[in-house]
JSON list of C-alpha atoms in Angstrom, two decimals:
[
{"chain": "O", "resi": 11, "resn": "LYS", "atom": "CA", "xyz": [-7.45, 6.03, 18.97]},
{"chain": "O", "resi": 12, "resn": "SER", "atom": "CA", "xyz": [-4.85, 8.48, 20.20]},
{"chain": "O", "resi": 13, "resn": "ASN", "atom": "CA", "xyz": [-3.84, 11.54, 18.19]},
{"chain": "O", "resi": 14, "resn": "SER", "atom": "CA", "xyz": [-0.69, 11.88, 20.29]},
{"chain": "O", "resi": 15, "resn": "PHE", "atom": "CA", "xyz": [0.27, 8.28, 19.51]},
{"chain": "O", "resi": 16, "resn": "CYS", "atom": "CA", "xyz": [-0.35, 8.88, 15.80]},
{"chain": "O", "resi": 17, "resn": "THR", "atom": "CA", "xyz": [1.91, 11.92, 15.98]},
{"chain": "O", "resi": 18, "resn": "LEU", "atom": "CA", "xyz": [4.58, 9.86, 17.75]},
{"chain": "O", "resi": 19, "resn": "LEU", "atom": "CA", "xyz": [4.46, 7.20, 15.05]},
{"chain": "O", "resi": 20, "resn": "ARG", "atom": "CA", "xyz": [4.91, 9.70, 12.23]},
{"chain": "O", "resi": 21, "resn": "GLU", "atom": "CA", "xyz": [7.59, 11.77, 13.93]},
{"chain": "O", "resi": 22, "resn": "THR", "atom": "CA", "xyz": [9.57, 8.69, 14.91]},
{"chain": "O", "resi": 23, "resn": "ALA", "atom": "CA", "xyz": [9.41, 7.35, 11.36]},
{"chain": "O", "resi": 24, "resn": "THR", "atom": "CA", "xyz": [10.72, 10.66, 10.05]},
{"chain": "O", "resi": 25, "resn": "ALA", "atom": "CA", "xyz": [13.56, 10.49, 12.57]},
{"chain": "O", "resi": 26, "resn": "GLY", "atom": "CA", "xyz": [14.67, 7.12, 11.22]},
{"chain": "O", "resi": 27, "resn": "VAL", "atom": "CA", "xyz": [12.95, 4.47, 13.36]},
{"chain": "O", "resi": 28, "resn": "PHE", "atom": "CA", "xyz": [10.82, 2.60, 10.89]},
{"chain": "O", "resi": 29, "resn": "GLY", "atom": "CA", "xyz": [8.70, 0.14, 12.84]},
{"chain": "O", "resi": 30, "resn": "PHE", "atom": "CA", "xyz": [6.66, -0.49, 15.95]},
{"chain": "O", "resi": 31, "resn": "ASP", "atom": "CA", "xyz": [5.29, -3.65, 17.42]},
{"chain": "O", "resi": 32, "resn": "VAL", "atom": "CA", "xyz": [1.77, -3.74, 18.83]},
{"chain": "O", "resi": 33, "resn": "LEU", "atom": "CA", "xyz": [3.03, -2.51, 22.20]},
{"chain": "O", "resi": 34, "resn": "GLY", "atom": "CA", "xyz": [4.67, 0.55, 20.67]},
{"chain": "O", "resi": 35, "resn": "ILE", "atom": "CA", "xyz": [8.20, -0.79, 20.96]},
{"chain": "O", "resi": 36, "resn": "PRO", "atom": "CA", "xyz": [10.42, 0.12, 17.96]},
{"chain": "O", "resi": 37, "resn": "THR", "atom": "CA", "xyz": [11.17, -2.82, 15.69]},
{"chain": "O", "resi": 38, "resn": "PRO", "atom": "CA", "xyz": [13.32, -2.95, 12.53]},
{"chain": "O", "resi": 39, "resn": "PRO", "atom": "CA", "xyz": [11.20, -4.10, 9.56]},
{"chain": "O", "resi": 40, "resn": "MET", "atom": "CA", "xyz": [12.66, -5.11, 6.24]},
{"chain": "O", "resi": 41, "resn": "GLY", "atom": "CA", "xyz": [13.04, -1.59, 4.89]},
{"chain": "O", "resi": 42, "resn": "THR", "atom": "CA", "xyz": [15.04, -0.15, 7.76]},
{"chain": "O", "resi": 43, "resn": "ILE", "atom": "CA", "xyz": [18.61, -0.72, 6.60]},
{"chain": "O", "resi": 44, "resn": "TRP", "atom": "CA", "xyz": [17.91, 0.23, 3.00]},
{"chain": "O", "resi": 45, "resn": "SER", "atom": "CA", "xyz": [15.97, 3.34, 4.03]},
{"chain": "O", "resi": 46, "resn": "ARG", "atom": "CA", "xyz": [18.74, 4.47, 6.38]},
{"chain": "O", "resi": 47, "resn": "ILE", "atom": "CA", "xyz": [21.35, 3.99, 3.64]},
{"chain": "O", "resi": 48, "resn": "GLN", "atom": "CA", "xyz": [19.23, 6.13, 1.34]},
{"chain": "O", "resi": 49, "resn": "ALA", "atom": "CA", "xyz": [18.81, 8.77, 4.04]},
{"chain": "O", "resi": 50, "resn": "ALA", "atom": "CA", "xyz": [22.54, 8.88, 4.77]},
{"chain": "O", "resi": 51, "resn": "PHE", "atom": "CA", "xyz": [23.96, 8.74, 1.25]},
{"chain": "O", "resi": 52, "resn": "GLY", "atom": "CA", "xyz": [21.13, 9.55, -1.14]},
{"chain": "O", "resi": 53, "resn": "THR", "atom": "CA", "xyz": [20.80, 12.94, -2.80]},
{"chain": "O", "resi": 54, "resn": "LEU", "atom": "CA", "xyz": [17.88, 15.17, -1.98]},
{"chain": "O", "resi": 55, "resn": "PRO", "atom": "CA", "xyz": [14.98, 14.67, -4.43]},
{"chain": "O", "resi": 56, "resn": "THR", "atom": "CA", "xyz": [14.51, 17.41, -6.98]},
{"chain": "O", "resi": 57, "resn": "GLU", "atom": "CA", "xyz": [10.80, 16.73, -7.23]},
{"chain": "O", "resi": 58, "resn": "LYS", "atom": "CA", "xyz": [8.08, 16.11, -4.68]},
{"chain": "O", "resi": 59, "resn": "GLU", "atom": "CA", "xyz": [7.76, 12.47, -3.74]},
{"chain": "O", "resi": 60, "resn": "LYS", "atom": "CA", "xyz": [4.32, 10.98, -4.24]},
{"chain": "O", "resi": 61, "resn": "ARG", "atom": "CA", "xyz": [3.08, 9.59, -0.95]},
{"chain": "O", "resi": 62, "resn": "VAL", "atom": "CA", "xyz": [1.50, 6.14, -1.30]},
{"chain": "O", "resi": 63, "resn": "LEU", "atom": "CA", "xyz": [-0.04, 3.88, 1.34]},
{"chain": "O", "resi": 64, "resn": "VAL", "atom": "CA", "xyz": [-0.06, 0.13, 0.74]},
{"chain": "O", "resi": 65, "resn": "LEU", "atom": "CA", "xyz": [-3.03, -1.25, 2.67]},
{"chain": "O", "resi": 66, "resn": "GLY", "atom": "CA", "xyz": [-5.04, -4.45, 2.92]},
{"chain": "O", "resi": 67, "resn": "LEU", "atom": "CA", "xyz": [-5.68, -7.36, 5.23]},
{"chain": "O", "resi": 68, "resn": "ASP", "atom": "CA", "xyz": [-2.86, -9.40, 6.72]},
{"chain": "O", "resi": 69, "resn": "ASN", "atom": "CA", "xyz": [-1.30, -11.95, 4.37]},
{"chain": "O", "resi": 70, "resn": "ALA", "atom": "CA", "xyz": [-2.57, -10.14, 1.26]},
{"chain": "O", "resi": 71, "resn": "GLY", "atom": "CA", "xyz": [0.96, -9.77, -0.12]},
{"chain": "O", "resi": 72, "resn": "LYS", "atom": "CA", "xyz": [1.52, -6.06, 0.51]},
{"chain": "O", "resi": 73, "resn": "THR", "atom": "CA", "xyz": [5.16, -6.36, 1.56]},
{"chain": "O", "resi": 74, "resn": "SER", "atom": "CA", "xyz": [5.89, -8.86, -1.21]},
{"chain": "O", "resi": 75, "resn": "ILE", "atom": "CA", "xyz": [4.56, -6.39, -3.78]},
{"chain": "O", "resi": 76, "resn": "LEU", "atom": "CA", "xyz": [6.55, -3.51, -2.30]},
{"chain": "O", "resi": 77, "resn": "TYR", "atom": "CA", "xyz": [9.85, -5.37, -2.46]},
{"chain": "O", "resi": 78, "resn": "ARG", "atom": "CA", "xyz": [9.11, -6.90, -5.84]},
{"chain": "O", "resi": 79, "resn": "LEU", "atom": "CA", "xyz": [8.76, -3.32, -7.11]},
{"chain": "O", "resi": 80, "resn": "GLN", "atom": "CA", "xyz": [11.84, -2.19, -5.18]},
{"chain": "O", "resi": 81, "resn": "LEU", "atom": "CA", "xyz": [14.18, -5.10, -5.97]},
{"chain": "O", "resi": 82, "resn": "GLY", "atom": "CA", "xyz": [12.67, -6.59, -9.13]},
{"chain": "O", "resi": 83, "resn": "THR", "atom": "CA", "xyz": [12.65, -10.12, -7.75]},
{"chain": "O", "resi": 84, "resn": "PRO", "atom": "CA", "xyz": [10.43, -12.10, -5.36]},
{"chain": "O", "resi": 85, "resn": "ILE", "atom": "CA", "xyz": [11.71, -12.41, -1.80]},
{"chain": "O", "resi": 86, "resn": "ALA", "atom": "CA", "xyz": [10.57, -14.20, 1.33]},
{"chain": "O", "resi": 87, "resn": "THR", "atom": "CA", "xyz": [8.74, -11.93, 3.77]},
{"chain": "O", "resi": 88, "resn": "CYS", "atom": "CA", "xyz": [7.26, -12.15, 7.24]},
{"chain": "O", "resi": 89, "resn": "PRO", "atom": "CA", "xyz": [4.10, -10.47, 8.53]},
{"chain": "O", "resi": 90, "resn": "THR", "atom": "CA", "xyz": [4.57, -6.72, 8.97]},
{"chain": "O", "resi": 91, "resn": "VAL", "atom": "CA", "xyz": [4.06, -5.68, 12.58]},
{"chain": "O", "resi": 92, "resn": "GLY", "atom": "CA", "xyz": [4.15, -1.91, 12.24]},
{"chain": "O", "resi": 93, "resn": "PHE", "atom": "CA", "xyz": [5.24, -0.69, 8.83]},
{"chain": "O", "resi": 94, "resn": "ASN", "atom": "CA", "xyz": [7.89, -0.67, 6.12]},
{"chain": "O", "resi": 95, "resn": "LEU", "atom": "CA", "xyz": [8.91, 2.63, 4.53]},
{"chain": "O", "resi": 96, "resn": "GLU", "atom": "CA", "xyz": [10.69, 2.75, 1.19]},
{"chain": "O", "resi": 97, "resn": "VAL", "atom": "CA", "xyz": [11.39, 5.36, -1.47]},
{"chain": "O", "resi": 98, "resn": "LEU", "atom": "CA", "xyz": [11.29, 3.93, -4.97]},
{"chain": "O", "resi": 99, "resn": "THR", "atom": "CA", "xyz": [11.40, 5.47, -8.43]},
{"chain": "O", "resi": 100, "resn": "TYR", "atom": "CA", "xyz": [9.20, 4.19, -11.22]},
{"chain": "O", "resi": 101, "resn": "LYS", "atom": "CA", "xyz": [9.40, 5.80, -14.67]},
{"chain": "O", "resi": 102, "resn": "SER", "atom": "CA", "xyz": [11.00, 8.95, -13.27]},
{"chain": "O", "resi": 103, "resn": "VAL", "atom": "CA", "xyz": [8.32, 9.38, -10.60]},
{"chain": "O", "resi": 104, "resn": "LYS", "atom": "CA", "xyz": [9.58, 9.13, -7.03]},
{"chain": "O", "resi": 105, "resn": "PHE", "atom": "CA", "xyz": [7.24, 7.40, -4.58]},
{"chain": "O", "resi": 106, "resn": "GLN", "atom": "CA", "xyz": [7.40, 7.43, -0.79]},
{"chain": "O", "resi": 107, "resn": "VAL", "atom": "CA", "xyz": [5.72, 4.11, -0.04]},
{"chain": "O", "resi": 108, "resn": "TRP", "atom": "CA", "xyz": [4.32, 3.16, 3.37]},
{"chain": "O", "resi": 109, "resn": "ASP", "atom": "CA", "xyz": [3.49, -0.53, 3.71]},
{"chain": "O", "resi": 110, "resn": "LEU", "atom": "CA", "xyz": [1.31, -0.87, 6.80]},
{"chain": "O", "resi": 111, "resn": "GLY", "atom": "CA", "xyz": [0.56, -4.07, 8.70]},
{"chain": "O", "resi": 112, "resn": "GLY", "atom": "CA", "xyz": [-2.90, -5.50, 8.09]},
{"chain": "O", "resi": 113, "resn": "GLN", "atom": "CA", "xyz": [-3.62, -7.44, 11.26]},
{"chain": "O", "resi": 114, "resn": "THR", "atom": "CA", "xyz": [-6.92, -6.68, 13.01]},
{"chain": "O", "resi": 115, "resn": "GLY", "atom": "CA", "xyz": [-5.24, -4.90, 15.91]},
{"chain": "O", "resi": 116, "resn": "ILE", "atom": "CA", "xyz": [-3.12, -2.72, 13.63]},
{"chain": "O", "resi": 117, "resn": "ARG", "atom": "CA", "xyz": [-5.79, -1.50, 11.19]},
{"chain": "O", "resi": 118, "resn": "PRO", "atom": "CA", "xyz": [-7.15, 1.21, 13.54]},
{"chain": "O", "resi": 119, "resn": "PHE", "atom": "CA", "xyz": [-3.72, 2.86, 13.39]},
{"chain": "O", "resi": 120, "resn": "TRP", "atom": "CA", "xyz": [-3.77, 3.15, 9.59]},
{"chain": "O", "resi": 121, "resn": "ARG", "atom": "CA", "xyz": [-5.36, 6.57, 10.00]},
{"chain": "O", "resi": 122, "resn": "CYS", "atom": "CA", "xyz": [-2.17, 7.82, 11.62]},
{"chain": "O", "resi": 123, "resn": "TYR", "atom": "CA", "xyz": [-0.67, 7.87, 8.13]},
{"chain": "O", "resi": 124, "resn": "PHE", "atom": "CA", "xyz": [-3.55, 9.27, 6.04]},
{"chain": "O", "resi": 125, "resn": "SER", "atom": "CA", "xyz": [-2.40, 12.89, 5.89]},
{"chain": "O", "resi": 126, "resn": "ASP", "atom": "CA", "xyz": [-1.05, 14.10, 2.51]},
{"chain": "O", "resi": 127, "resn": "THR", "atom": "CA", "xyz": [-1.58, 10.73, 0.81]},
{"chain": "O", "resi": 128, "resn": "ASP", "atom": "CA", "xyz": [-1.59, 10.89, -2.99]},
{"chain": "O", "resi": 129, "resn": "ALA", "atom": "CA", "xyz": [-2.64, 7.30, -3.63]},
{"chain": "O", "resi": 130, "resn": "ILE", "atom": "CA", "xyz": [-3.73, 4.08, -1.97]},
{"chain": "O", "resi": 131, "resn": "ILE", "atom": "CA", "xyz": [-2.58, 0.69, -3.19]},
{"chain": "O", "resi": 132, "resn": "TYR", "atom": "CA", "xyz": [-5.11, -1.74, -1.74]},
{"chain": "O", "resi": 133, "resn": "VAL", "atom": "CA", "xyz": [-3.94, -5.35, -1.92]},
{"chain": "O", "resi": 134, "resn": "VAL", "atom": "CA", "xyz": [-6.41, -8.24, -1.79]},
{"chain": "O", "resi": 135, "resn": "ASP", "atom": "CA", "xyz": [-5.55, -11.92, -1.40]},
{"chain": "O", "resi": 136, "resn": "SER", "atom": "CA", "xyz": [-7.53, -13.48, -4.26]},
{"chain": "O", "resi": 137, "resn": "THR", "atom": "CA", "xyz": [-7.31, -16.89, -2.59]},
{"chain": "O", "resi": 138, "resn": "ASP", "atom": "CA", "xyz": [-8.85, -15.71, 0.69]},
{"chain": "O", "resi": 139, "resn": "LYS", "atom": "CA", "xyz": [-12.48, -15.91, -0.38]},
{"chain": "O", "resi": 140, "resn": "GLU", "atom": "CA", "xyz": [-13.73, -16.24, 3.20]},
{"chain": "O", "resi": 141, "resn": "ARG", "atom": "CA", "xyz": [-12.49, -12.76, 4.09]},
{"chain": "O", "resi": 142, "resn": "MET", "atom": "CA", "xyz": [-13.57, -10.89, 0.97]},
{"chain": "O", "resi": 143, "resn": "GLY", "atom": "CA", "xyz": [-16.36, -9.32, 3.02]},
{"chain": "O", "resi": 144, "resn": "VAL", "atom": "CA", "xyz": [-13.82, -8.04, 5.55]},
{"chain": "O", "resi": 145, "resn": "ALA", "atom": "CA", "xyz": [-11.62, -6.71, 2.76]},
{"chain": "O", "resi": 146, "resn": "LYS", "atom": "CA", "xyz": [-14.63, -4.89, 1.31]},
{"chain": "O", "resi": 147, "resn": "HIS", "atom": "CA", "xyz": [-15.55, -3.40, 4.68]},
{"chain": "O", "resi": 148, "resn": "GLU", "atom": "CA", "xyz": [-12.03, -2.09, 5.27]},
{"chain": "O", "resi": 149, "resn": "LEU", "atom": "CA", "xyz": [-11.82, -0.70, 1.74]},
{"chain": "O", "resi": 150, "resn": "PHE", "atom": "CA", "xyz": [-15.02, 1.30, 1.99]},
{"chain": "O", "resi": 151, "resn": "ALA", "atom": "CA", "xyz": [-14.05, 2.52, 5.46]},
{"chain": "O", "resi": 152, "resn": "LEU", "atom": "CA", "xyz": [-10.93, 3.98, 3.85]},
{"chain": "O", "resi": 153, "resn": "LEU", "atom": "CA", "xyz": [-12.96, 5.61, 1.10]},
{"chain": "O", "resi": 154, "resn": "ASP", "atom": "CA", "xyz": [-15.06, 7.40, 3.73]},
{"chain": "O", "resi": 155, "resn": "GLU", "atom": "CA", "xyz": [-12.03, 9.02, 5.35]},
{"chain": "O", "resi": 156, "resn": "GLU", "atom": "CA", "xyz": [-11.88, 12.78, 4.80]},
{"chain": "O", "resi": 157, "resn": "GLU", "atom": "CA", "xyz": [-8.07, 12.82, 4.68]},
{"chain": "O", "resi": 158, "resn": "LEU", "atom": "CA", "xyz": [-8.10, 10.32, 1.80]},
{"chain": "O", "resi": 159, "resn": "LYS", "atom": "CA", "xyz": [-10.78, 12.00, -0.31]},
{"chain": "O", "resi": 160, "resn": "ASN", "atom": "CA", "xyz": [-8.28, 13.16, -2.95]},
{"chain": "O", "resi": 161, "resn": "SER", "atom": "CA", "xyz": [-6.29, 9.91, -3.08]},
{"chain": "O", "resi": 162, "resn": "SER", "atom": "CA", "xyz": [-6.33, 7.76, -6.21]},
{"chain": "O", "resi": 163, "resn": "LEU", "atom": "CA", "xyz": [-7.03, 4.06, -5.64]},
{"chain": "O", "resi": 164, "resn": "LEU", "atom": "CA", "xyz": [-5.16, 1.14, -7.20]},
{"chain": "O", "resi": 165, "resn": "ILE", "atom": "CA", "xyz": [-6.44, -2.30, -6.20]},
{"chain": "O", "resi": 166, "resn": "PHE", "atom": "CA", "xyz": [-4.25, -5.34, -6.77]},
{"chain": "O", "resi": 167, "resn": "ALA", "atom": "CA", "xyz": [-6.18, -8.63, -6.93]},
{"chain": "O", "resi": 168, "resn": "ASN", "atom": "CA", "xyz": [-3.08, -10.48, -5.77]},
{"chain": "O", "resi": 169, "resn": "LYS", "atom": "CA", "xyz": [-1.86, -14.10, -5.78]},
{"chain": "O", "resi": 170, "resn": "GLN", "atom": "CA", "xyz": [-3.24, -14.80, -9.24]},
{"chain": "O", "resi": 171, "resn": "ASP", "atom": "CA", "xyz": [-0.48, -17.38, -9.64]},
{"chain": "O", "resi": 172, "resn": "VAL", "atom": "CA", "xyz": [-2.07, -19.60, -6.97]},
{"chain": "O", "resi": 173, "resn": "ALA", "atom": "CA", "xyz": [-4.45, -22.36, -8.07]},
{"chain": "O", "resi": 174, "resn": "GLY", "atom": "CA", "xyz": [-8.04, -21.63, -7.10]},
{"chain": "O", "resi": 175, "resn": "ALA", "atom": "CA", "xyz": [-7.58, -17.88, -6.83]},
{"chain": "O", "resi": 176, "resn": "ALA", "atom": "CA", "xyz": [-10.65, -15.80, -7.59]},
{"chain": "O", "resi": 177, "resn": "SER", "atom": "CA", "xyz": [-10.44, -14.00, -10.93]},
{"chain": "O", "resi": 178, "resn": "VAL", "atom": "CA", "xyz": [-10.06, -10.24, -11.02]},
{"chain": "O", "resi": 179, "resn": "THR", "atom": "CA", "xyz": [-13.70, -10.02, -12.11]},
{"chain": "O", "resi": 180, "resn": "GLU", "atom": "CA", "xyz": [-14.77, -12.09, -9.10]},
{"chain": "O", "resi": 181, "resn": "VAL", "atom": "CA", "xyz": [-12.66, -9.99, -6.74]},
{"chain": "O", "resi": 182, "resn": "ALA", "atom": "CA", "xyz": [-14.09, -6.78, -8.19]},
{"chain": "O", "resi": 183, "resn": "SER", "atom": "CA", "xyz": [-17.61, -8.10, -7.70]},
{"chain": "O", "resi": 184, "resn": "ALA", "atom": "CA", "xyz": [-16.92, -9.25, -4.12]},
{"chain": "O", "resi": 185, "resn": "LEU", "atom": "CA", "xyz": [-15.47, -5.85, -3.24]},
{"chain": "O", "resi": 186, "resn": "GLY", "atom": "CA", "xyz": [-18.31, -3.96, -4.90]},
{"chain": "O", "resi": 187, "resn": "VAL", "atom": "CA", "xyz": [-15.89, -1.65, -6.68]},
{"chain": "O", "resi": 188, "resn": "ASN", "atom": "CA", "xyz": [-18.46, -0.48, -9.22]},
{"chain": "O", "resi": 189, "resn": "ALA", "atom": "CA", "xyz": [-20.06, 1.49, -6.39]},
{"chain": "O", "resi": 190, "resn": "ILE", "atom": "CA", "xyz": [-16.93, 3.64, -6.02]},
{"chain": "O", "resi": 191, "resn": "SER", "atom": "CA", "xyz": [-17.75, 7.05, -7.44]},
{"chain": "O", "resi": 192, "resn": "ASN", "atom": "CA", "xyz": [-15.76, 9.49, -5.32]},
{"chain": "O", "resi": 193, "resn": "ARG", "atom": "CA", "xyz": [-12.28, 9.04, -6.84]},
{"chain": "O", "resi": 194, "resn": "THR", "atom": "CA", "xyz": [-10.29, 7.61, -9.73]},
{"chain": "O", "resi": 195, "resn": "TRP", "atom": "CA", "xyz": [-9.65, 3.90, -9.31]},
{"chain": "O", "resi": 196, "resn": "THR", "atom": "CA", "xyz": [-8.69, 0.73, -11.11]},
{"chain": "O", "resi": 197, "resn": "ILE", "atom": "CA", "xyz": [-8.32, -2.95, -10.24]},
{"chain": "O", "resi": 198, "resn": "VAL", "atom": "CA", "xyz": [-5.54, -5.10, -11.69]},
{"chain": "O", "resi": 199, "resn": "LYS", "atom": "CA", "xyz": [-4.83, -8.81, -11.36]},
{"chain": "O", "resi": 200, "resn": "SER", "atom": "CA", "xyz": [-1.39, -9.33, -9.89]},
{"chain": "O", "resi": 201, "resn": "SER", "atom": "CA", "xyz": [1.19, -11.71, -8.54]},
{"chain": "O", "resi": 202, "resn": "ALA", "atom": "CA", "xyz": [4.09, -10.61, -6.38]},
{"chain": "O", "resi": 203, "resn": "GLN", "atom": "CA", "xyz": [5.80, -13.91, -7.20]},
{"chain": "O", "resi": 204, "resn": "THR", "atom": "CA", "xyz": [5.69, -13.66, -11.00]},
{"chain": "O", "resi": 205, "resn": "GLY", "atom": "CA", "xyz": [5.42, -9.89, -11.26]},
{"chain": "O", "resi": 206, "resn": "GLU", "atom": "CA", "xyz": [2.19, -10.12, -13.24]},
{"chain": "O", "resi": 207, "resn": "GLY", "atom": "CA", "xyz": [0.19, -6.91, -13.26]},
{"chain": "O", "resi": 208, "resn": "LEU", "atom": "CA", "xyz": [2.58, -4.81, -11.18]},
{"chain": "O", "resi": 209, "resn": "ALA", "atom": "CA", "xyz": [3.86, -2.75, -14.11]},
{"chain": "O", "resi": 210, "resn": "GLU", "atom": "CA", "xyz": [0.32, -2.28, -15.40]},
{"chain": "O", "resi": 211, "resn": "GLY", "atom": "CA", "xyz": [-0.81, -0.99, -12.02]},
{"chain": "O", "resi": 212, "resn": "MET", "atom": "CA", "xyz": [2.17, 1.30, -11.56]},
{"chain": "O", "resi": 213, "resn": "ASP", "atom": "CA", "xyz": [1.79, 2.67, -15.10]},
{"chain": "O", "resi": 214, "resn": "TRP", "atom": "CA", "xyz": [-1.78, 3.61, -14.21]},
{"chain": "O", "resi": 215, "resn": "LEU", "atom": "CA", "xyz": [-0.62, 5.23, -10.97]},
{"chain": "O", "resi": 216, "resn": "VAL", "atom": "CA", "xyz": [2.05, 7.27, -12.75]},
{"chain": "O", "resi": 217, "resn": "GLU", "atom": "CA", "xyz": [-0.54, 8.45, -15.26]},
{"chain": "O", "resi": 218, "resn": "ARG", "atom": "CA", "xyz": [-2.98, 9.46, -12.53]},
{"chain": "O", "resi": 219, "resn": "LEU", "atom": "CA", "xyz": [-0.46, 11.20, -10.32]},
{"chain": "O", "resi": 220, "resn": "GLY", "atom": "CA", "xyz": [1.22, 12.78, -13.29]},
{"chain": "O", "resi": 221, "resn": "GLY", "atom": "CA", "xyz": [-1.84, 14.96, -13.82]},
{"chain": "O", "resi": 222, "resn": "SER", "atom": "CA", "xyz": [-3.58, 13.08, -16.62]},
{"chain": "O", "resi": 223, "resn": "ALA", "atom": "CA", "xyz": [-7.31, 13.49, -17.06]},
{"chain": "O", "resi": 224, "resn": "ALA", "atom": "CA", "xyz": [-9.26, 11.83, -14.28]},
{"chain": "O", "resi": 225, "resn": "GLY", "atom": "CA", "xyz": [-11.52, 8.91, -14.96]},
{"chain": "O", "resi": 226, "resn": "THR", "atom": "CA", "xyz": [-12.78, 5.74, -13.37]},
{"chain": "O", "resi": 227, "resn": "ALA", "atom": "CA", "xyz": [-11.26, 2.57, -14.78]}
]
């Protein structure tokens, strides 16, 4: 882990370069063009953007969920090597959303983005039953991070449209979510392809970040 490299990643993202490959070479992920258009022509926000990290193992559907929320339709995606950064508005709340790659070699660099995070969206592939233990390990590692102690947690049990997917109850049990007692959280069944559950999850997030009474769901 390198604090200087973490600083480089964040400063470069702010400057308008929105991706890195595993060697540290800038790469243009899906959000680059749209984000630059927003930066060049968008008006300055009148309210503070809520900073959200979208995390989870590779192939969980993180990028698919981000762009389903952004565009309102399913799109083809490729594995994120680095990150995608988008600003989206949901029910008058403006979110700055960081979708981080979930490959094994990239996960250690998640912590470069923890500072000032309001919420975590943790995406789980409900069809990947063999790696539920890994997903649980990574989730609880996040919950132990000091910089994330005040972050709300929304878990999407994703790919519910796929035959053989574990139910949201089964995913919750495999992740051991009932042991989470240090923050507000909820788990929602979802599908980036059909849109199932995404509005429900975002409604919950808006309620939490809007200052409603805290409580574990």
